[in-house]
Short mmCIF file of C-alpha atoms and ligand atoms in Angstrom, two decimals:
data_model
loop_
_atom_site.label_atom_id
_atom_site.label_comp_id
_atom_site.label_asym_id
_atom_site.label_seq_id
_atom_site.Cartn_x
_atom_site.Cartn_y
_atom_site.Cartn_z
CA MET A 19 11.40 3.71 6.86
CA ASN A 20 7.91 2.28 8.36
CA GLU A 21 5.29 -0.04 6.77
CA ASN A 22 4.50 2.22 3.90
CA ASN A 23 8.22 3.34 3.25
CA VAL A 24 6.75 6.88 4.15
CA GLU A 25 7.64 7.97 7.56
CA THR A 26 5.86 11.25 7.96
CA LEU A 27 7.80 11.82 11.25
CA ARG A 28 10.56 10.52 12.90
CA TRP A 29 12.39 10.87 16.35
CA VAL A 30 16.33 10.73 15.63
CA ASP A 31 18.80 11.01 18.63
CA ASP A 32 17.35 14.03 20.18
CA HIS A 33 15.34 15.99 17.73
CA LEU A 34 12.22 15.71 15.40
CA GLU A 35 12.27 15.15 11.82
CA MET A 36 9.73 15.87 9.38
CA ILE A 37 8.99 15.31 5.60
CA ASP A 38 8.76 18.31 4.22
CA GLN A 39 5.45 17.76 2.21
CA ARG A 40 5.70 21.65 0.60
CA ILE A 41 8.18 20.08 -1.87
CA LEU A 42 6.86 16.39 -2.86
CA PRO A 43 7.00 14.75 -5.10
CA SER A 44 9.85 16.72 -6.95
CA LYS A 45 12.00 16.74 -3.48
CA PHE A 46 12.17 13.93 -0.80
CA SER A 47 13.79 15.45 2.10
CA TYR A 48 13.23 16.03 6.09
CA ILE A 49 13.58 18.86 8.00
CA SER A 50 14.70 18.89 11.92
CA TYR A 51 12.89 20.55 14.85
CA ASN A 52 13.69 21.01 18.35
CA SER A 53 11.44 23.51 20.01
CA ALA A 54 7.31 23.88 20.09
CA LYS A 55 7.85 27.38 17.96
CA SER A 56 9.59 25.49 15.08
CA VAL A 57 6.94 22.39 15.25
CA ALA A 58 4.36 25.25 15.22
CA ASN A 59 5.85 26.71 12.24
CA GLY A 60 6.20 23.57 10.46
CA ILE A 61 2.53 22.91 10.85
CA ARG A 62 1.42 26.41 9.84
CA SER A 63 3.46 26.53 7.00
CA MET A 64 2.23 22.62 5.82
CA VAL A 65 5.75 21.19 6.43
CA VAL A 66 3.39 18.68 7.83
CA ARG A 67 -0.29 18.30 7.60
CA GLY A 68 -3.35 15.95 7.51
CA ALA A 69 -4.88 15.88 11.14
CA PRO A 70 -3.25 12.88 12.53
CA ALA A 71 0.07 13.71 11.39
CA ILE A 72 -0.52 17.20 12.84
CA GLY A 73 -1.72 15.77 16.43
CA CYS A 74 1.64 13.90 16.19
CA ALA A 75 3.75 16.65 15.39
CA ALA A 76 2.50 18.79 18.35
CA ALA A 77 2.76 16.16 20.76
CA TYR A 78 6.58 15.86 19.96
CA GLY A 79 6.60 19.56 19.39
CA PHE A 80 5.65 19.87 23.29
CA ALA A 81 8.09 17.04 23.94
CA THR A 82 11.28 18.91 22.18
CA GLU A 83 10.28 21.95 24.09
CA ALA A 84 10.54 19.94 27.60
CA LEU A 85 13.64 18.48 26.48
CA LYS A 86 15.12 22.07 25.75
CA ILE A 87 14.10 23.27 29.21
CA GLN A 88 14.64 20.58 31.17
CA ASN A 89 17.09 22.43 33.60
CA LEU A 90 15.35 25.02 34.40
CA LYS A 91 13.48 25.80 37.86
CA LYS A 92 10.15 23.83 37.99
CA VAL A 93 7.84 27.34 38.09
CA ASP A 94 9.72 28.63 35.18
CA PHE A 95 9.57 25.17 33.34
CA LEU A 96 5.97 25.02 33.92
CA SER A 97 5.16 28.62 32.84
CA CYS A 98 7.10 27.59 29.59
CA MET A 99 5.56 25.03 28.79
CA GLU A 100 2.07 26.90 29.16
CA ASN A 101 3.63 29.38 26.28
CA ALA A 102 4.76 26.31 24.16
CA CYS A 103 1.23 25.12 24.26
CA LYS A 104 -0.59 28.58 23.42
CA ILE A 105 2.14 28.66 20.49
CA LEU A 106 1.47 25.17 19.31
CA LEU A 107 -2.84 25.73 19.55
CA GLU A 108 -2.34 28.82 17.25
CA SER A 109 -0.92 27.27 14.45
CA ARG A 110 -3.86 25.39 12.59
CA PRO A 111 -7.58 25.73 13.84
CA THR A 112 -9.49 23.06 12.35
CA ALA A 113 -8.11 19.84 12.87
CA ILE A 114 -9.09 18.76 16.46
CA ASN A 115 -6.29 16.20 16.74
CA LEU A 116 -3.95 19.12 17.50
CA PHE A 117 -5.82 20.28 20.32
CA TRP A 118 -6.81 16.67 21.42
CA ALA A 119 -2.67 15.86 21.56
CA VAL A 120 -1.47 18.91 23.25
CA ASN A 121 -4.24 18.40 26.03
CA ARG A 122 -3.03 14.65 26.12
CA MET A 123 0.42 16.17 26.80
CA GLN A 124 -0.54 18.73 29.36
CA LEU A 125 -2.56 16.01 31.48
CA ILE A 126 0.99 14.31 31.45
CA ILE A 127 2.31 16.88 33.11
CA LYS A 128 -0.41 17.62 35.43
CA ASP A 129 -0.98 13.84 36.48
CA ASN A 130 2.62 14.01 37.56
CA HIS A 131 3.26 17.41 39.08
CA ASN A 132 5.54 15.83 41.66
CA MET A 133 8.03 14.90 39.10
CA ASP A 134 11.03 17.25 38.31
CA PRO A 135 11.58 18.80 34.65
CA ARG A 136 14.15 16.16 33.77
CA GLU A 137 11.80 13.46 34.83
CA LEU A 138 8.81 15.30 33.11
CA ALA A 139 10.54 15.76 29.54
CA ILE A 140 11.51 11.75 29.58
CA ILE A 141 7.91 11.03 29.70
CA LEU A 142 6.89 13.60 27.64
CA LEU A 143 8.80 12.18 24.90
CA GLU A 144 7.27 8.75 25.70
CA GLU A 145 3.98 9.82 25.58
CA ALA A 146 4.77 11.39 22.20
CA HIS A 147 6.01 8.17 20.72
CA LYS A 148 2.79 6.25 22.23
CA ILE A 149 0.47 8.67 20.15
CA LYS A 150 2.92 7.78 17.22
CA ALA A 151 2.39 4.36 17.66
CA GLU A 152 -1.47 4.45 18.45
CA ASP A 153 -2.02 6.41 15.42
CA ILE A 154 -0.94 3.58 13.38
CA LYS A 155 -2.30 0.78 15.01
CA ILE A 156 -5.88 2.84 15.11
CA ASN A 157 -5.62 3.25 11.11
CA ARG A 158 -4.91 -0.55 10.70
CA MET A 159 -8.05 -1.30 12.61
CA MET A 160 -10.36 1.40 10.40
CA GLY A 161 -8.19 -0.48 7.58
CA GLU A 162 -9.67 -3.52 8.19
CA PHE A 163 -12.87 -2.30 8.52
CA GLY A 164 -13.16 -0.24 5.83
CA ALA A 165 -11.90 -2.51 3.61
CA GLU A 166 -14.97 -4.68 3.82
CA LEU A 167 -17.27 -2.24 2.06
CA LEU A 168 -14.88 -1.96 -0.77
CA ALA A 169 -16.12 -4.55 -3.60
CA ASP A 170 -13.44 -6.41 -5.59
CA GLY A 171 -12.51 -4.18 -8.33
CA ALA A 172 -13.90 -0.85 -7.16
CA ASN A 173 -12.94 2.68 -8.58
CA VAL A 174 -12.57 4.66 -5.34
CA LEU A 175 -12.50 8.58 -5.04
CA THR A 176 -10.41 10.35 -2.83
CA HIS A 177 -10.06 13.94 -1.63
CA CYS A 178 -6.95 15.34 -0.13
CA ASN A 179 -4.53 13.23 0.96
CA ALA A 180 -5.62 11.08 3.95
CA GLY A 181 -2.83 8.76 3.41
CA ALA A 182 0.51 7.58 5.17
CA LEU A 183 1.29 11.17 4.72
CA ALA A 184 -1.68 12.87 6.81
CA THR A 185 -0.95 10.38 9.59
CA ALA A 186 2.15 8.41 11.55
CA GLY A 187 1.54 5.68 8.96
CA HIS A 188 -0.83 3.85 6.55
CA GLY A 189 -3.08 6.46 6.47
CA THR A 190 -7.21 6.87 7.21
CA ALA A 191 -9.01 7.22 3.83
CA LEU A 192 -5.59 5.70 1.92
CA GLY A 193 -5.56 3.04 4.72
CA VAL A 194 -8.83 1.82 4.18
CA ILE A 195 -7.26 1.39 0.19
CA ARG A 196 -4.40 -0.17 1.31
CA SER A 197 -5.85 -2.74 3.56
CA ALA A 198 -8.42 -3.40 1.04
CA VAL A 199 -5.10 -4.08 -1.51
CA GLU A 200 -3.77 -6.37 1.07
CA SER A 201 -6.38 -8.32 1.26
CA GLY A 202 -6.42 -9.44 -2.13
CA LYS A 203 -8.80 -6.92 -3.53
CA LYS A 204 -8.34 -4.97 -6.83
CA ILE A 205 -8.76 -1.58 -6.06
CA SER A 206 -8.30 1.61 -8.08
CA VAL A 207 -8.00 4.97 -7.04
CA ILE A 208 -9.14 8.22 -8.51
CA ALA A 209 -7.45 11.15 -7.03
CA ASP A 210 -8.89 14.43 -6.88
CA GLU A 211 -5.83 17.07 -7.59
CA THR A 212 -7.30 19.17 -4.63
CA ARG A 213 -6.97 22.84 -5.36
CA PRO A 214 -5.47 25.25 -4.11
CA PHE A 215 -2.50 22.97 -2.22
CA LEU A 216 -2.40 19.94 -4.41
CA GLN A 217 -2.42 17.50 -1.85
CA GLY A 218 -4.10 14.79 -4.10
CA ALA A 219 -2.20 15.30 -7.38
CA ARG A 220 1.28 16.09 -5.29
CA LEU A 221 0.93 13.52 -2.05
CA THR A 222 -1.91 10.94 -2.75
CA ALA A 223 -0.63 10.39 -6.54
CA TRP A 224 2.80 9.92 -5.30
CA GLU A 225 2.25 7.79 -2.11
CA MET A 226 -0.17 5.12 -4.50
CA VAL A 227 2.49 5.26 -7.32
CA GLN A 228 5.21 4.42 -4.92
CA GLU A 229 3.29 1.26 -3.67
CA GLY A 230 1.89 0.23 -7.36
CA ILE A 231 -1.89 0.79 -6.61
CA PRO A 232 -3.09 1.97 -9.73
CA VAL A 233 -4.45 5.68 -9.38
CA THR A 234 -5.41 8.01 -11.80
CA LEU A 235 -5.41 11.83 -11.31
CA ILE A 236 -8.40 14.15 -12.36
CA SER A 237 -8.68 17.92 -11.69
CA ASP A 238 -11.36 18.65 -9.05
CA ASN A 239 -14.34 20.03 -11.63
CA MET A 240 -14.12 16.35 -13.27
CA SER A 241 -15.49 14.31 -10.61
CA GLY A 242 -19.37 15.00 -11.25
CA TYR A 243 -18.69 14.12 -15.04
CA LEU A 244 -16.99 10.56 -13.89
CA MET A 245 -19.53 9.86 -11.32
CA SER A 246 -22.51 10.57 -14.07
CA GLN A 247 -20.41 8.13 -16.59
CA GLY A 248 -20.63 5.51 -13.69
CA GLU A 249 -16.75 5.49 -13.58
CA ILE A 250 -16.79 5.49 -9.52
CA ASP A 251 -17.87 2.83 -7.23
CA ALA A 252 -17.18 4.46 -3.84
CA ILE A 253 -15.57 7.60 -2.17
CA VAL A 254 -13.60 7.23 0.57
CA VAL A 255 -12.31 10.63 2.39
CA GLY A 256 -10.13 11.38 5.84
CA THR A 257 -11.38 14.45 8.11
CA ASP A 258 -9.99 17.06 10.26
CA ARG A 259 -13.13 17.15 12.52
CA VAL A 260 -16.43 15.52 13.14
CA ALA A 261 -19.03 17.36 15.24
CA GLY A 262 -21.37 15.77 17.78
CA ASN A 263 -23.97 15.05 15.14
CA GLY A 264 -21.81 13.39 12.53
CA ASP A 265 -21.37 16.78 10.39
CA VAL A 266 -17.82 16.40 8.69
CA ALA A 267 -15.37 19.02 8.22
CA ASN A 268 -12.54 17.96 5.89
CA LYS A 269 -10.25 19.70 2.84
CA ILE A 270 -12.56 22.45 0.93
CA GLY A 271 -14.26 20.31 -2.19
CA THR A 272 -15.39 17.59 -0.30
CA TYR A 273 -18.80 18.85 0.40
CA MET A 274 -19.16 19.02 -3.56
CA VAL A 275 -18.10 15.43 -3.84
CA ALA A 276 -20.60 14.44 -1.01
CA VAL A 277 -23.38 16.15 -2.98
CA LEU A 278 -22.56 14.69 -6.29
CA ALA A 279 -22.52 11.26 -4.76
CA LYS A 280 -25.73 11.76 -3.37
CA ARG A 281 -27.29 12.43 -6.68
CA HIS A 282 -25.49 9.41 -8.21
CA ASN A 283 -26.09 7.13 -5.61
CA ILE A 284 -22.53 6.38 -4.63
CA PRO A 285 -21.76 5.37 -1.09
CA PHE A 286 -19.59 8.16 0.64
CA TYR A 287 -17.57 7.08 3.24
CA VAL A 288 -15.66 8.86 5.81
CA ALA A 289 -12.43 7.43 7.69
CA CYS A 290 -12.73 8.88 11.18
CA PRO A 291 -10.51 7.64 14.22
CA LEU A 292 -12.26 8.75 17.44
CA SER A 293 -9.89 11.28 18.35
CA THR A 294 -11.01 13.16 15.24
CA ILE A 295 -14.77 12.99 16.88
CA ASP A 296 -15.12 16.76 18.76
CA ARG A 297 -18.28 15.68 20.95
CA SER A 298 -18.21 19.37 22.45
CA ILE A 299 -19.34 20.94 19.14
CA LEU A 300 -23.12 19.86 18.30
CA SER A 301 -23.22 20.53 14.83
CA GLY A 302 -20.52 21.24 11.86
CA ALA A 303 -21.66 25.04 12.15
CA ASP A 304 -19.62 25.46 15.07
CA ILE A 305 -16.53 23.80 13.44
CA PRO A 306 -14.06 26.80 13.13
CA ILE A 307 -12.86 26.82 8.87
CA GLU A 308 -9.18 28.17 8.45
CA GLU A 309 -8.75 30.51 5.87
CA ARG A 310 -5.49 30.54 4.37
CA PRO A 311 -3.32 32.91 2.31
CA ALA A 312 -4.66 34.38 -0.84
CA SER A 313 -1.07 33.59 -2.61
CA GLU A 314 -2.22 29.66 -2.49
CA VAL A 315 -5.25 30.54 -4.61
CA THR A 316 -3.09 33.06 -7.30
CA GLY A 317 -0.43 30.72 -7.90
CA TYR A 318 1.73 28.04 -6.41
CA GLN A 319 5.27 28.48 -4.59
CA ASP A 320 7.03 30.65 -6.94
CA MET A 321 4.40 30.80 -10.13
CA GLN A 322 1.52 33.17 -9.80
CA TRP A 323 -0.87 32.99 -12.35
CA ALA A 324 -3.63 35.31 -11.22
CA ALA A 325 -4.19 38.59 -12.17
CA LYS A 326 -2.22 40.98 -9.73
CA GLY A 327 -4.96 42.86 -7.13
CA VAL A 328 -7.60 40.02 -7.33
CA SER A 329 -9.66 40.04 -4.30
CA VAL A 330 -9.44 35.94 -2.91
CA ARG A 331 -10.90 33.73 -0.77
CA ASN A 332 -9.30 30.59 0.48
CA PRO A 333 -11.24 28.59 3.16
CA ALA A 334 -9.10 25.69 3.45
CA PHE A 335 -11.99 23.51 4.79
CA ASP A 336 -15.84 22.94 4.33
CA VAL A 337 -18.44 20.83 6.30
CA THR A 338 -20.39 17.84 5.02
CA PRO A 339 -23.50 17.53 6.52
CA ALA A 340 -24.31 14.32 8.07
CA ASP A 341 -27.27 13.30 6.28
CA LEU A 342 -25.02 12.85 3.12
CA VAL A 343 -22.47 10.43 4.96
CA THR A 344 -23.33 6.83 4.08
CA GLY A 345 -20.66 5.96 7.18
CA LEU A 346 -18.05 6.82 9.15
CA ILE A 347 -15.10 4.43 9.23
CA THR A 348 -13.90 4.07 12.82
CA GLU A 349 -11.48 1.87 14.81
CA LYS A 350 -14.78 0.63 16.57
CA GLY A 351 -16.57 -0.37 13.38
CA VAL A 352 -18.75 1.44 10.99
CA VAL A 353 -21.07 4.02 11.89
CA LEU A 354 -23.83 3.80 9.00
CA ARG A 355 -26.05 6.98 8.26
CA PRO A 356 -24.12 8.89 11.63
CA ASN A 357 -26.01 11.02 14.13
CA SER A 358 -25.89 12.10 17.83
CA GLU A 359 -27.04 8.85 19.30
CA LYS A 360 -24.96 6.68 17.27
CA ILE A 361 -21.65 8.98 17.98
CA GLU A 362 -22.49 8.94 21.60
CA THR A 363 -22.28 5.23 21.76
CA LEU A 364 -19.06 4.75 20.38
CA PHE A 365 -17.58 6.48 23.76
CA LYS A 366 -19.66 4.20 25.83
O1 LIG B 404 -4.65 21.41 4.81
P1 LIG B 404 -4.50 19.56 4.88
O2 LIG B 404 -3.65 18.99 3.73
O3 LIG B 404 -4.03 19.70 6.38
O4 LIG B 404 -5.88 19.01 4.99
C1 LIG B 404 -6.03 18.03 5.19
C2 LIG B 404 -7.53 17.04 5.10
O5 LIG B 404 -8.14 17.48 4.54
C3 LIG B 404 -7.38 15.66 5.23
O6 LIG B 404 -8.37 15.12 4.33
C4 LIG B 404 -7.88 15.43 6.86
O7 LIG B 404 -6.83 15.92 7.59
C5 LIG B 404 -7.80 13.77 7.22
S1 LIG B 404 -5.99 13.31 7.28
C6 LIG B 404 -5.56 11.50 7.79
#
């Protein structure tokens, strides 16, 4: 268990274990992984989800593959690792952390090209451990900056799950809330249920209940009414990819929340580690948006409620234009009213 009693991913002996987030909160169990292919399947099928957690999982997927094939000849080892990258990178398209983490692992091989496969496997595993530990540290730093933005007694709405389960620990958006609570503030969370995969109802609500942080669950179509009634003081969400101009891709429905927040003059914050900013993309229009299976909209797990034969759209993310974002909360501080210049400065 880690600091929030939720260890999304853990290394046990010689393999990776990840909490099966598809069955929470009715069951809490880990699944074991020992190859890039199995981890890629875990990412695709949402055993693990949330941008930073996907990045950590991919790094471990890369390391497990290296360990598995460490006795191959160097040339065969390198070609199998190339293939492992491809498999991992095809698992989900929107979260930039996946590409960031795999790229970081590939650089380890490149920078240590004189090592033999066994030595490489060891340092690749060390790098995956580092990525995981850094993620928790960065979330804590964002948490401290973000906590200052929340008033004592605030009701804070969040969408999807950007908590410990979406990261290596502490969380991004929920990390801000956790840090505010740790600093002595009374914070109440309003959790959007987050159709269709219900990350809010199943995961955010579960995390908050576990820790005794007051949480109220609403269905996604209720947030406008609550805002109009003055029941929401601030909004904090996570993100899967931020473009160079500050446009934010996050779970489908986030854009609606941001528009409503503007209408009601409610601050809309995005917790965003620098690894989630993609400066190679100039605006949100170029962020690839994942389209997921129709079965996620027509029902959930074994239960199907929509008419058979209906056509379905299931874009998993939407893009909130930068001008609707009050501030990006990063590990380097809060960037108010983000734009290209301010984002560039973060990397100097
Ligand atoms: O489809 P998911 O569950 O992977 O989507 C997750 C989100 O949209 C989160 O808000 C985002 O990844 C930020 S997680 C810290």
